[in-house]
CSV table of C-alpha atoms and ligand atoms in Angstrom, one decimal:
chain,number,residue,atom,x,y,z
A,1,MET,CA,-9.9,-33.3,-137.2
A,2,ASN,CA,-9.6,-30.4,-139.6
A,3,SER,CA,-7.8,-27.4,-138.2
A,4,VAL,CA,-7.9,-24.8,-141.0
A,5,LEU,CA,-11.0,-24.1,-143.1
A,6,VAL,CA,-11.8,-21.7,-145.9
A,7,ALA,CA,-15.3,-20.8,-147.0
A,8,SER,CA,-16.2,-18.9,-150.2
A,9,ASN,CA,-19.1,-18.8,-152.6
A,10,ARG,CA,-17.0,-19.9,-155.6
A,11,GLY,CA,-14.8,-22.9,-155.1
A,12,PRO,CA,-11.5,-24.0,-156.6
A,13,VAL,CA,-13.2,-26.2,-159.3
A,14,SER,CA,-16.4,-26.3,-161.3
A,15,PHE,CA,-18.1,-29.1,-163.2
A,16,THR,CA,-19.8,-29.2,-166.6
A,17,VAL,CA,-22.1,-32.0,-167.6
A,18,SER,CA,-22.3,-33.3,-171.1
A,19,GLU,CA,-25.4,-34.7,-172.7
A,20,ASP,CA,-24.5,-38.2,-171.8
A,21,GLY,CA,-24.1,-37.2,-168.1
A,22,GLU,CA,-20.3,-37.2,-168.2
A,23,LEU,CA,-18.8,-34.7,-165.7
A,24,THR,CA,-15.7,-32.6,-166.6
A,25,MET,CA,-13.9,-30.7,-163.9
A,26,LYS,CA,-12.1,-27.4,-164.5
A,27,ARG,CA,-10.5,-24.7,-162.4
A,28,GLY,CA,-12.9,-22.1,-160.9
A,29,GLY,CA,-12.7,-18.5,-162.1
A,30,GLY,CA,-12.2,-15.2,-160.2
A,31,GLY,CA,-9.4,-13.4,-158.4
A,32,LEU,CA,-10.1,-15.0,-155.0
A,33,VAL,CA,-9.9,-18.5,-156.4
A,34,SER,CA,-6.6,-17.9,-158.3
A,35,GLY,CA,-5.2,-16.4,-155.1
A,36,LEU,CA,-6.2,-19.2,-152.8
A,37,SER,CA,-6.2,-22.5,-154.8
A,38,GLY,CA,-2.5,-23.3,-154.7
A,39,VAL,CA,-1.9,-22.5,-151.1
A,40,ALA,CA,-5.1,-24.2,-149.9
A,41,LYS,CA,-4.0,-27.5,-151.3
A,42,GLU,CA,-0.5,-27.2,-149.9
A,43,HIS,CA,-1.7,-26.4,-146.4
A,44,GLY,CA,-4.3,-29.2,-146.3
A,45,VAL,CA,-7.0,-26.7,-145.9
A,46,VAL,CA,-10.7,-27.8,-146.0
A,47,TRP,CA,-12.5,-25.6,-148.5
A,48,VAL,CA,-16.3,-25.1,-148.2
A,49,CYS,CA,-18.0,-23.6,-151.3
A,50,ALA,CA,-21.4,-23.5,-153.0
A,51,ALA,CA,-22.4,-25.6,-156.0
A,52,LEU,CA,-22.9,-23.0,-158.8
A,53,SER,CA,-23.8,-25.0,-161.9
A,54,ASP,CA,-25.9,-28.1,-162.8
A,55,GLY,CA,-22.7,-30.0,-163.2
A,56,ASP,CA,-21.6,-29.0,-159.7
A,57,ARG,CA,-24.9,-30.2,-158.2
A,58,ILE,CA,-24.6,-33.6,-159.9
A,59,ALA,CA,-21.0,-33.9,-158.6
A,60,VAL,CA,-22.1,-33.0,-155.0
A,61,ARG,CA,-24.9,-35.4,-155.0
A,62,ARG,CA,-22.6,-38.3,-156.0
A,63,ALA,CA,-20.1,-37.3,-153.3
A,64,PRO,CA,-20.4,-38.8,-149.8
A,65,GLY,CA,-21.3,-35.9,-147.4
A,66,GLY,CA,-20.7,-33.4,-150.3
A,67,ARG,CA,-16.9,-34.1,-150.0
A,68,LEU,CA,-15.6,-34.1,-153.5
A,69,ASP,CA,-12.2,-35.4,-152.4
A,70,HIS,CA,-13.9,-38.4,-150.9
A,71,ALA,CA,-15.5,-39.1,-154.3
A,72,GLY,CA,-12.0,-39.3,-155.7
A,73,TYR,CA,-11.6,-35.9,-157.3
A,74,ALA,CA,-8.1,-34.3,-157.0
A,75,THR,CA,-9.5,-31.1,-155.6
A,76,GLY,CA,-7.8,-31.0,-152.2
A,77,ALA,CA,-10.3,-31.3,-149.2
A,78,LEU,CA,-13.4,-29.8,-150.6
A,79,ARG,CA,-17.0,-29.7,-149.4
A,80,MET,CA,-19.5,-28.3,-151.9
A,81,LEU,CA,-23.0,-27.2,-150.7
A,82,ASP,CA,-26.0,-28.1,-152.7
A,83,ILE,CA,-28.1,-25.1,-151.7
A,84,PRO,CA,-31.6,-25.2,-153.3
A,85,PRO,CA,-31.3,-23.3,-156.7
A,86,ALA,CA,-34.0,-20.7,-155.9
A,87,THR,CA,-32.4,-19.9,-152.5
A,88,PHE,CA,-29.0,-19.7,-154.1
A,89,HIS,CA,-30.2,-17.5,-156.9
A,90,ARG,CA,-31.8,-15.0,-154.5
A,91,ALA,CA,-28.8,-15.0,-152.2
A,92,TYR,CA,-26.1,-14.8,-154.9
A,93,ASN,CA,-27.8,-12.7,-157.7
A,94,ALA,CA,-30.3,-10.5,-155.8
A,95,VAL,CA,-28.5,-9.9,-152.5
A,96,ALA,CA,-24.8,-10.5,-153.0
A,97,ASN,CA,-24.3,-9.3,-156.5
A,98,SER,CA,-27.2,-6.8,-157.0
A,99,THR,CA,-27.2,-5.3,-153.5
A,100,LEU,CA,-24.0,-5.7,-151.4
A,101,TRP,CA,-21.7,-5.5,-154.5
A,102,PHE,CA,-23.5,-2.4,-155.7
A,103,VAL,CA,-23.4,-0.7,-152.3
A,104,ASN,CA,-19.7,-1.4,-151.8
A,105,HIS,CA,-18.8,-0.3,-155.3
A,106,LEU,CA,-21.1,2.7,-155.3
A,107,LEU,CA,-22.8,1.5,-158.4
A,108,TYR,CA,-26.4,2.6,-158.0
A,109,ASP,CA,-28.2,5.1,-160.2
A,110,THR,CA,-29.9,6.4,-157.1
A,111,PRO,CA,-32.9,8.2,-158.6
A,112,ASN,CA,-34.0,4.8,-159.8
A,113,ALA,CA,-32.4,2.2,-157.5
A,114,PRO,CA,-32.3,0.6,-155.1
A,115,SER,CA,-35.8,0.1,-153.7
A,116,PHE,CA,-36.2,-2.3,-150.9
A,117,GLY,CA,-39.8,-3.7,-150.7
A,118,THR,CA,-41.3,-7.1,-149.8
A,119,ARG,CA,-39.5,-8.8,-152.6
A,120,PHE,CA,-36.2,-7.8,-151.1
A,121,ALA,CA,-37.4,-9.1,-147.7
A,122,ARG,CA,-37.7,-12.6,-149.3
A,123,GLU,CA,-34.4,-12.3,-151.0
A,124,TRP,CA,-32.8,-11.3,-147.7
A,125,GLU,CA,-34.3,-14.4,-146.0
A,126,SER,CA,-32.6,-16.5,-148.7
A,127,TYR,CA,-29.3,-14.8,-148.1
A,128,ARG,CA,-29.7,-15.7,-144.4
A,129,ASP,CA,-30.4,-19.3,-145.3
A,130,TYR,CA,-27.5,-19.5,-147.6
A,131,ASN,CA,-25.1,-18.0,-145.0
A,132,GLY,CA,-26.7,-20.5,-142.5
A,133,ALA,CA,-25.9,-23.4,-144.7
A,134,PHE,CA,-22.2,-22.4,-144.8
A,135,ALA,CA,-22.1,-21.9,-141.0
A,136,LEU,CA,-23.6,-25.4,-140.5
A,137,ALA,CA,-21.2,-27.1,-142.8
A,138,LEU,CA,-18.2,-25.3,-141.3
A,139,ALA,CA,-19.4,-26.3,-137.8
A,140,GLU,CA,-19.6,-29.9,-139.0
A,141,GLU,CA,-16.2,-30.0,-140.7
A,142,ALA,CA,-14.1,-28.0,-138.1
A,143,GLY,CA,-12.1,-29.7,-135.5
A,144,PRO,CA,-11.9,-28.3,-132.0
A,145,HIS,CA,-10.4,-24.8,-131.9
A,146,ALA,CA,-10.0,-24.8,-135.6
A,147,ARG,CA,-9.3,-21.6,-137.6
A,148,VAL,CA,-11.9,-20.7,-140.1
A,149,MET,CA,-11.4,-18.1,-142.9
A,150,VAL,CA,-14.7,-16.8,-144.3
A,151,GLN,CA,-14.4,-15.0,-147.6
A,152,ASP,CA,-16.2,-12.0,-149.0
A,153,TYR,CA,-19.6,-10.3,-149.3
A,154,HIS,CA,-21.5,-13.4,-150.1
A,155,LEU,CA,-20.8,-14.6,-146.6
A,156,THR,CA,-21.2,-11.6,-144.3
A,157,LEU,CA,-23.6,-13.3,-141.8
A,158,THR,CA,-21.7,-16.6,-141.5
A,159,PRO,CA,-19.1,-15.5,-138.9
A,160,ALA,CA,-21.8,-14.6,-136.3
A,161,MET,CA,-23.8,-17.7,-137.1
A,162,LEU,CA,-20.8,-19.9,-136.8
A,163,ARG,CA,-19.8,-18.3,-133.5
A,164,ALA,CA,-23.3,-19.1,-132.1
A,165,GLU,CA,-22.9,-22.7,-133.2
A,166,ARG,CA,-19.2,-23.2,-132.3
A,167,PRO,CA,-17.8,-20.7,-129.8
A,168,ASP,CA,-14.5,-22.6,-129.6
A,169,LEU,CA,-13.5,-21.7,-133.2
A,170,ARG,CA,-11.4,-18.8,-134.2
A,171,VAL,CA,-13.0,-17.1,-137.1
A,172,ALA,CA,-11.7,-14.6,-139.7
A,173,HIS,CA,-13.7,-12.8,-142.3
A,174,PHE,CA,-12.0,-11.2,-145.4
A,175,SER,CA,-13.6,-8.7,-147.7
A,176,HIS,CA,-12.2,-8.8,-151.3
A,177,THR,CA,-14.3,-5.8,-152.2
A,178,PRO,CA,-14.0,-2.1,-151.3
A,179,TRP,CA,-16.2,-1.0,-148.4
A,180,ALA,CA,-18.7,1.8,-148.7
A,181,PRO,CA,-18.6,5.0,-146.7
A,182,PRO,CA,-21.4,5.2,-144.0
A,183,GLU,CA,-23.7,7.6,-145.9
A,184,TYR,CA,-23.8,5.2,-148.9
A,185,PHE,CA,-23.8,2.0,-146.8
A,186,SER,CA,-26.9,3.4,-145.1
A,187,LEU,CA,-28.9,3.0,-148.4
A,188,LEU,CA,-29.4,-0.5,-147.0
A,189,PRO,CA,-32.5,-1.0,-144.8
A,190,ASP,CA,-31.4,-0.3,-141.2
A,191,GLU,CA,-31.8,-3.8,-140.0
A,192,VAL,CA,-30.0,-5.2,-143.0
A,193,ALA,CA,-27.1,-2.8,-142.5
A,194,ARG,CA,-26.9,-3.8,-138.9
A,195,GLU,CA,-27.0,-7.5,-139.6
A,196,VAL,CA,-24.2,-7.3,-142.2
A,197,LEU,CA,-21.9,-5.4,-139.8
A,198,GLU,CA,-22.8,-7.6,-136.8
A,199,GLY,CA,-22.4,-10.7,-139.0
A,200,ILE,CA,-18.8,-9.7,-139.8
A,201,LEU,CA,-18.1,-8.6,-136.2
A,202,GLY,CA,-19.0,-12.2,-135.2
A,203,ALA,CA,-15.4,-12.9,-136.5
A,204,ASP,CA,-12.3,-12.4,-134.3
A,205,HIS,CA,-10.6,-10.8,-137.2
A,206,ALA,CA,-12.0,-8.8,-140.1
A,207,GLY,CA,-9.6,-8.4,-143.0
A,208,PHE,CA,-9.5,-5.8,-145.8
A,209,LEU,CA,-7.3,-5.3,-148.8
A,210,THR,CA,-6.4,-1.7,-148.0
A,211,ASP,CA,-6.4,0.7,-145.1
A,212,ARG,CA,-9.0,2.8,-147.0
A,213,TRP,CA,-11.6,0.0,-147.0
A,214,ALA,CA,-10.8,-1.0,-143.4
A,215,ARG,CA,-11.4,2.6,-142.3
A,216,ALA,CA,-14.7,2.7,-144.2
A,217,PHE,CA,-15.8,-0.4,-142.4
A,218,MET,CA,-14.9,1.0,-139.0
A,219,ASP,CA,-16.7,4.2,-139.9
A,220,CYS,CA,-19.8,2.2,-140.6
A,221,CYS,CA,-19.6,0.2,-137.4
A,222,GLU,CA,-19.4,3.5,-135.5
A,223,SER,CA,-22.2,5.3,-137.2
A,224,VAL,CA,-24.6,2.4,-137.8
A,225,LEU,CA,-24.0,0.3,-134.7
A,226,GLY,CA,-22.7,2.9,-132.3
A,227,ALA,CA,-19.7,0.5,-131.8
A,228,ARG,CA,-16.6,1.6,-130.0
A,229,VAL,CA,-13.8,2.0,-132.6
A,230,ASP,CA,-10.2,2.4,-132.0
A,231,ARG,CA,-8.7,3.4,-135.4
A,232,ARG,CA,-5.1,3.4,-134.2
A,233,LEU,CA,-5.2,-0.1,-132.7
A,234,ARG,CA,-7.7,-1.2,-135.4
A,235,THR,CA,-10.3,-2.7,-133.1
A,236,VAL,CA,-14.1,-2.6,-133.0
A,237,VAL,CA,-15.9,-3.3,-129.8
A,238,HIS,CA,-19.6,-4.1,-130.1
A,239,GLU,CA,-21.8,-5.6,-127.4
A,240,GLY,CA,-18.8,-6.5,-125.3
A,241,ARG,CA,-16.9,-8.4,-127.9
A,242,ALA,CA,-13.8,-7.1,-129.7
A,243,THR,CA,-13.0,-7.7,-133.4
A,244,ARG,CA,-9.6,-6.9,-134.7
A,245,ILE,CA,-9.4,-5.2,-138.1
A,246,GLY,CA,-6.5,-6.2,-140.4
A,247,VAL,CA,-5.1,-4.9,-143.7
A,248,HIS,CA,-3.6,-7.6,-146.0
A,249,SER,CA,-3.1,-6.4,-149.5
A,250,LEU,CA,-3.1,-9.5,-151.6
A,251,GLY,CA,-0.3,-9.7,-154.2
A,252,VAL,CA,0.8,-12.1,-156.9
A,253,ASP,CA,3.2,-15.1,-157.0
A,254,GLY,CA,5.4,-13.6,-159.6
A,255,HIS,CA,7.5,-16.7,-160.2
A,256,ALA,CA,4.5,-19.0,-160.8
A,257,LEU,CA,2.9,-16.4,-163.1
A,258,TRP,CA,6.0,-16.1,-165.2
A,259,GLU,CA,6.3,-19.8,-165.5
A,260,ARG,CA,2.7,-20.1,-166.7
A,261,ALA,CA,3.2,-17.2,-169.1
A,262,CYS,CA,6.2,-18.9,-170.7
A,263,GLU,CA,4.3,-22.0,-171.7
A,264,PRO,CA,3.9,-22.9,-175.4
A,265,ASP,CA,0.1,-22.0,-175.5
A,266,VAL,CA,0.9,-18.5,-174.4
A,267,GLU,CA,3.8,-18.2,-176.9
A,268,SER,CA,1.7,-19.3,-179.8
A,269,HIS,CA,-1.0,-16.7,-178.8
A,270,MET,CA,1.8,-14.1,-178.8
A,271,ALA,CA,2.9,-15.1,-182.3
A,272,ALA,CA,-0.7,-14.8,-183.5
A,273,LEU,CA,-1.3,-11.4,-181.9
A,274,ARG,CA,2.0,-10.1,-183.3
A,275,GLN,CA,0.8,-11.3,-186.7
A,276,GLN,CA,-2.4,-9.4,-186.2
A,277,VAL,CA,-1.0,-6.1,-184.9
A,278,GLY,CA,2.4,-6.0,-186.5
A,279,ASP,CA,4.9,-3.7,-184.8
A,280,ARG,CA,2.3,-1.2,-183.5
A,281,ARG,CA,2.3,-0.1,-179.9
A,282,LEU,CA,-0.3,-1.9,-177.7
A,283,ILE,CA,-2.6,-0.5,-175.1
A,284,VAL,CA,-4.0,-3.5,-173.2
A,285,ARG,CA,-6.9,-4.0,-170.8
A,286,ILE,CA,-8.1,-7.3,-169.3
A,287,ASP,CA,-11.3,-7.4,-167.2
A,288,ARG,CA,-14.5,-9.3,-166.4
A,289,THR,CA,-17.3,-7.4,-168.2
A,290,GLU,CA,-18.1,-5.8,-164.8
A,291,LEU,CA,-19.9,-2.5,-164.2
A,292,SER,CA,-17.2,-1.4,-161.7
A,293,LYS,CA,-14.4,-2.0,-164.2
A,294,ASN,CA,-15.4,1.1,-166.2
A,295,ILE,CA,-14.8,-0.4,-169.6
A,296,VAL,CA,-17.0,2.0,-171.4
A,297,ARG,CA,-15.2,5.1,-170.1
A,298,GLY,CA,-12.0,3.4,-171.0
A,299,LEU,CA,-13.1,3.1,-174.6
A,300,MET,CA,-14.4,6.7,-174.6
A,301,ALA,CA,-10.9,7.7,-173.4
A,302,TYR,CA,-9.2,5.8,-176.2
A,303,GLY,CA,-11.6,7.5,-178.7
A,304,GLU,CA,-10.7,10.9,-177.3
A,305,PHE,CA,-7.0,10.0,-177.4
A,306,LEU,CA,-7.3,9.1,-181.1
A,307,ALA,CA,-9.2,12.3,-181.8
A,308,ALA,CA,-6.6,14.4,-180.1
A,309,HIS,CA,-3.5,12.6,-181.5
A,310,PRO,CA,-3.8,11.8,-185.2
A,311,GLU,CA,-0.1,11.2,-185.2
A,312,TRP,CA,-0.8,7.9,-183.5
A,313,HIS,CA,-3.3,6.7,-186.2
A,314,GLY,CA,-2.0,3.5,-187.7
A,315,ARG,CA,0.7,3.2,-185.0
A,316,VAL,CA,-1.3,1.9,-182.0
A,317,VAL,CA,-3.8,-0.8,-181.2
A,318,HIS,CA,-6.0,-1.1,-178.2
A,319,LEU,CA,-6.5,-4.8,-177.1
A,320,ALA,CA,-9.5,-4.8,-174.9
A,321,PHE,CA,-10.4,-8.2,-173.3
A,322,ALA,CA,-13.7,-8.1,-171.6
A,323,TYR,CA,-14.8,-11.5,-170.4
A,324,PRO,CA,-18.4,-12.5,-169.7
A,325,SER,CA,-19.5,-12.2,-166.1
A,326,ARG,CA,-22.8,-12.4,-164.1
A,327,HIS,CA,-24.9,-12.6,-167.2
A,328,ASP,CA,-27.9,-13.5,-165.1
A,329,LEU,CA,-28.2,-9.8,-164.2
A,330,PRO,CA,-29.8,-7.6,-166.8
A,331,GLU,CA,-27.5,-4.7,-165.9
A,332,TYR,CA,-24.5,-6.8,-166.9
A,333,ARG,CA,-26.1,-7.8,-170.2
A,334,GLU,CA,-26.8,-4.2,-171.0
A,335,TYR,CA,-23.4,-3.2,-170.0
A,336,THR,CA,-21.8,-5.8,-172.3
A,337,ALA,CA,-23.9,-4.5,-175.2
A,338,SER,CA,-22.8,-0.9,-174.4
A,339,VAL,CA,-19.2,-2.0,-174.5
A,340,GLN,CA,-19.8,-3.5,-177.9
A,341,ARG,CA,-21.5,-0.4,-179.2
A,342,TRP,CA,-18.7,1.9,-178.1
A,343,ALA,CA,-16.1,-0.4,-179.7
A,344,LYS,CA,-18.0,-0.3,-182.9
A,345,GLU,CA,-18.1,3.5,-182.9
A,346,ILE,CA,-14.3,3.6,-182.6
A,347,GLU,CA,-14.0,1.1,-185.4
A,348,ASP,CA,-16.4,3.0,-187.6
A,349,GLU,CA,-14.7,6.3,-187.0
A,350,TYR,CA,-11.0,5.3,-187.3
A,351,ALA,CA,-10.5,1.9,-188.9
A,352,THR,CA,-8.8,1.8,-192.3
A,353,GLU,CA,-8.1,-1.0,-194.7
A,354,ASP,CA,-4.7,-1.8,-193.0
A,355,TRP,CA,-5.3,-0.6,-189.5
A,356,ASP,CA,-7.7,-2.0,-186.8
A,357,PRO,CA,-7.4,0.6,-183.9
A,358,LEU,CA,-9.3,-1.7,-181.5
A,359,ILE,CA,-9.5,-5.4,-180.9
A,360,LEU,CA,-12.3,-6.2,-178.5
A,361,ASN,CA,-12.5,-9.8,-177.3
A,362,VAL,CA,-15.4,-11.0,-175.2
A,363,ASN,CA,-14.4,-14.7,-174.8
A,364,ASP,CA,-12.5,-15.9,-171.8
A,365,ASP,CA,-9.1,-17.2,-172.8
A,366,TYR,CA,-6.5,-17.2,-170.0
A,367,PRO,CA,-3.4,-18.0,-172.2
A,368,ARG,CA,-4.3,-15.3,-174.6
A,369,SER,CA,-4.6,-12.8,-171.7
A,370,LEU,CA,-1.2,-13.8,-170.6
A,371,ALA,CA,0.1,-13.2,-174.1
A,372,ALA,CA,-1.5,-9.7,-174.2
A,373,TYR,CA,0.1,-8.9,-170.8
A,374,ARG,CA,3.5,-9.9,-172.1
A,375,MET,CA,3.2,-7.7,-175.2
A,376,ALA,CA,1.7,-4.6,-173.5
A,377,ASP,CA,3.3,-1.2,-173.8
A,378,VAL,CA,0.5,0.4,-171.8
A,379,LEU,CA,-1.9,-1.3,-169.4
A,380,LEU,CA,-5.2,0.4,-168.7
A,381,VAL,CA,-6.8,-0.3,-165.3
A,382,ASN,CA,-9.5,2.3,-164.7
A,383,PRO,CA,-12.2,0.9,-162.3
A,384,ILE,CA,-14.8,3.1,-160.7
A,385,ARG,CA,-13.9,1.4,-157.5
A,386,ASP,CA,-12.2,-1.9,-156.9
A,387,GLY,CA,-11.1,-3.9,-153.8
A,388,MET,CA,-7.6,-4.4,-155.1
A,389,ASN,CA,-7.4,-5.3,-158.9
A,390,LEU,CA,-4.9,-8.0,-159.6
A,391,VAL,CA,-4.6,-7.1,-163.3
A,392,ALA,CA,-2.7,-4.0,-162.2
A,393,LYS,CA,-0.3,-6.3,-160.3
A,394,GLU,CA,0.0,-9.1,-162.9
A,395,GLY,CA,0.7,-6.8,-165.9
A,396,PRO,CA,3.9,-5.2,-164.6
A,397,ILE,CA,5.3,-8.7,-163.7
A,398,LEU,CA,4.8,-10.0,-167.3
A,399,SER,CA,5.7,-6.8,-169.2
A,400,PRO,CA,8.7,-5.2,-167.5
A,401,ARG,CA,8.5,-2.1,-169.8
A,402,CYS,CA,4.8,-1.6,-169.6
A,403,ALA,CA,3.5,1.8,-168.3
A,404,LEU,CA,0.5,1.4,-166.0
A,405,VAL,CA,-2.5,3.8,-166.2
A,406,LEU,CA,-4.3,3.2,-162.9
A,407,SER,CA,-7.5,4.5,-161.4
A,408,ARG,CA,-7.0,6.1,-158.0
A,409,GLU,CA,-10.1,4.3,-156.9
A,410,ALA,CA,-8.5,0.8,-157.2
A,411,GLY,CA,-7.2,-0.7,-153.9
A,412,ALA,CA,-4.0,-1.4,-155.8
A,413,ALA,CA,-3.4,2.4,-156.0
A,414,ALA,CA,-2.3,2.4,-152.4
A,415,GLU,CA,0.8,0.4,-153.3
A,416,LEU,CA,1.3,1.0,-157.0
A,417,GLY,CA,0.2,4.6,-157.2
A,418,PRO,CA,3.6,6.3,-156.9
A,419,HIS,CA,4.9,4.3,-159.9
A,420,ALA,CA,1.8,4.4,-162.1
A,421,LEU,CA,0.1,7.2,-164.1
A,422,MET,CA,-2.9,7.8,-161.9
A,423,VAL,CA,-6.4,8.8,-163.2
A,424,ASN,CA,-9.8,9.8,-161.9
A,425,PRO,CA,-11.9,7.1,-163.5
A,426,TYR,CA,-14.7,9.5,-164.3
A,427,ASP,CA,-12.4,11.9,-166.1
A,428,VAL,CA,-12.4,10.6,-169.7
A,429,THR,CA,-10.3,13.5,-171.0
A,430,GLY,CA,-7.8,13.0,-168.2
A,431,THR,CA,-7.6,9.3,-168.9
A,432,ALA,CA,-7.0,10.0,-172.6
A,433,ALA,CA,-4.1,12.3,-171.7
A,434,ALA,CA,-2.7,9.6,-169.4
A,435,LEU,CA,-2.8,7.1,-172.3
A,436,HIS,CA,-0.8,9.5,-174.4
A,437,ARG,CA,1.7,10.1,-171.6
A,438,ALA,CA,2.1,6.3,-171.2
A,439,LEU,CA,2.7,5.8,-174.9
A,440,VAL,CA,5.4,8.5,-175.1
A,441,MET,CA,7.1,7.6,-171.8
A,442,PRO,CA,10.9,7.2,-172.3
A,443,GLU,CA,12.3,3.7,-172.2
A,444,ASP,CA,14.4,4.1,-169.1
A,445,GLU,CA,11.5,5.6,-167.1
A,446,ARG,CA,9.3,2.7,-168.2
A,447,ARG,CA,11.8,0.2,-166.9
A,448,ARG,CA,12.5,2.1,-163.6
A,449,ARG,CA,8.8,2.4,-162.8
A,450,GLY,CA,8.2,-1.2,-164.0
A,451,GLU,CA,10.7,-2.5,-161.4
A,452,ARG,CA,9.0,-0.6,-158.6
A,453,LEU,CA,5.6,-1.9,-159.7
A,454,ARG,CA,6.9,-5.4,-159.8
A,455,GLU,CA,8.3,-5.1,-156.3
A,456,ALA,CA,5.0,-3.8,-154.9
A,457,ALA,CA,3.0,-6.4,-156.8
A,458,THR,CA,4.9,-9.4,-155.4
A,459,ALA,CA,5.3,-8.0,-151.9
A,460,LEU,CA,2.5,-10.2,-150.4
A,461,PRO,CA,2.0,-13.3,-152.5
A,462,PRO,CA,-1.1,-15.5,-151.7
A,463,ASP,CA,0.8,-18.0,-149.5
A,464,ARG,CA,2.1,-15.2,-147.3
A,465,TRP,CA,-1.2,-13.4,-147.4
A,466,LEU,CA,-3.0,-16.5,-146.1
A,467,ALA,CA,-0.3,-17.1,-143.5
A,468,ALA,CA,-0.6,-13.5,-142.2
A,469,GLN,CA,-4.3,-14.0,-141.6
A,470,LEU,CA,-3.8,-17.3,-139.9
A,471,ASP,CA,-1.2,-15.6,-137.7
A,472,ALA,CA,-3.6,-12.9,-136.9
A,473,LEU,CA,-6.0,-15.5,-135.6
A,474,GLY,CA,-3.3,-16.8,-133.2
B,1,G6P,C1,-14.9,-10.6,-157.2
B,1,G6P,C2,-15.2,-11.2,-155.9
B,1,G6P,C3,-14.9,-12.6,-155.9
B,1,G6P,C4,-15.6,-13.3,-157.0
B,1,G6P,C5,-15.2,-12.6,-158.3
B,1,G6P,C6,-16.0,-13.2,-159.6
B,1,G6P,O1,-13.5,-10.6,-157.4
B,1,G6P,O2,-14.5,-10.5,-154.8
B,1,G6P,O3,-15.4,-13.2,-154.7
B,1,G6P,O4,-15.3,-14.6,-157.1
B,1,G6P,O5,-15.5,-11.2,-158.2
B,1,G6P,O6,-17.3,-13.0,-159.4
B,1,G6P,P1,-18.3,-14.2,-159.6
B,1,G6P,O7,-19.7,-13.6,-159.3
B,1,G6P,O8,-18.1,-14.6,-161.0
B,1,G6P,O9,-17.9,-15.2,-158.6
């Protein structure tokens, strides 16, 4: 029977369906997936995820017991859940992405949102059902005393539900997001706030990317639940049960990343980009078009930098890759439009016949992103708040002389901070000044800092990150 299981909303693969009903499988997106895919296959882990697209649903329905590997796909052991679309939509879009994500990233414009009325009550009910479907599937797939690793804010209730079903299992939950301080977490209706915390405390081990998010979680347990918290030992005792709190700061497999970034498709993107920008310096950013990534203030900062430093006109280009994300949510569509408006302002103001100060790209293209990393002189990572931010870790691996401008609110700041140029993400003028400092940084300082950044970025690659959590479960 299966002894290690992973559960996450997004799985390692996704399917698209053509008009003639043909299914095509591709690798799933997102930081969590890139971190886990390789290791999960190697360790014979059973992965449980949700069907996200029409193609996924068709694939699941054709697979015996929802096991795509049993239907002959080379996915590793994978069970996909065909959760009714309306339930999925409410759980994923309304609760996970519009509520829990907003709370933990402090994204609300509080005079206007959130408001929790009867509509939310129905959405919350769907979130419970969706978490219940995962708990049930895990209970079915897990062998006796198996170890189960539940991932992220989509699945906060699953650990407690699974424990009720299968007390023999050892369960871990891992949050890939930040955690909100109690006064902000308490925007949630009281019973919802309790349920989220008690759901995670159903696990034996609750993991976070940095000490800061782990402490915020413990603060919430203390103030919302009245739980007994020992910050030194990192334990939370609630209703007679203890949950250990762990900090595992996910890093990058530098070797694998380098190998991928040296493939011919990346090289040809590099040649094309070089053609486009000539020998100008490059400021690069690579993000999902995500509210928390703070792309608009990044563009404002670049605008201020150009205004303050005419000597750089014609000598620098900002490559901003902002890939589509969560377009079912109106806030994200508006945000994308706002990114495009700001980009246009910069072009209108500064572009000349032979100089494009900004290249904004909104289409997902992994090899082109790797090419941009390799060519970067400066990497801008300025999120409002971020669980970790793997871009900040990948960049220095692929561009050894690249200076990193990093938000102090990214989880990665805990490890990379001393070797990066740190910014307050709300301080546009400060960010503009940091861009300038990064551009004029002497070559030996770039290389020295780059080496330190690379060491920190590769300290805990995904396989060791996973192993550390399994160890923590005993
Ligand atoms: C964050 C979350 C991941 C998620 C990713 C992409 O990194 O922590 O769990 O997979 O965003 O978001 P999406 O909604 O596209 O899955």
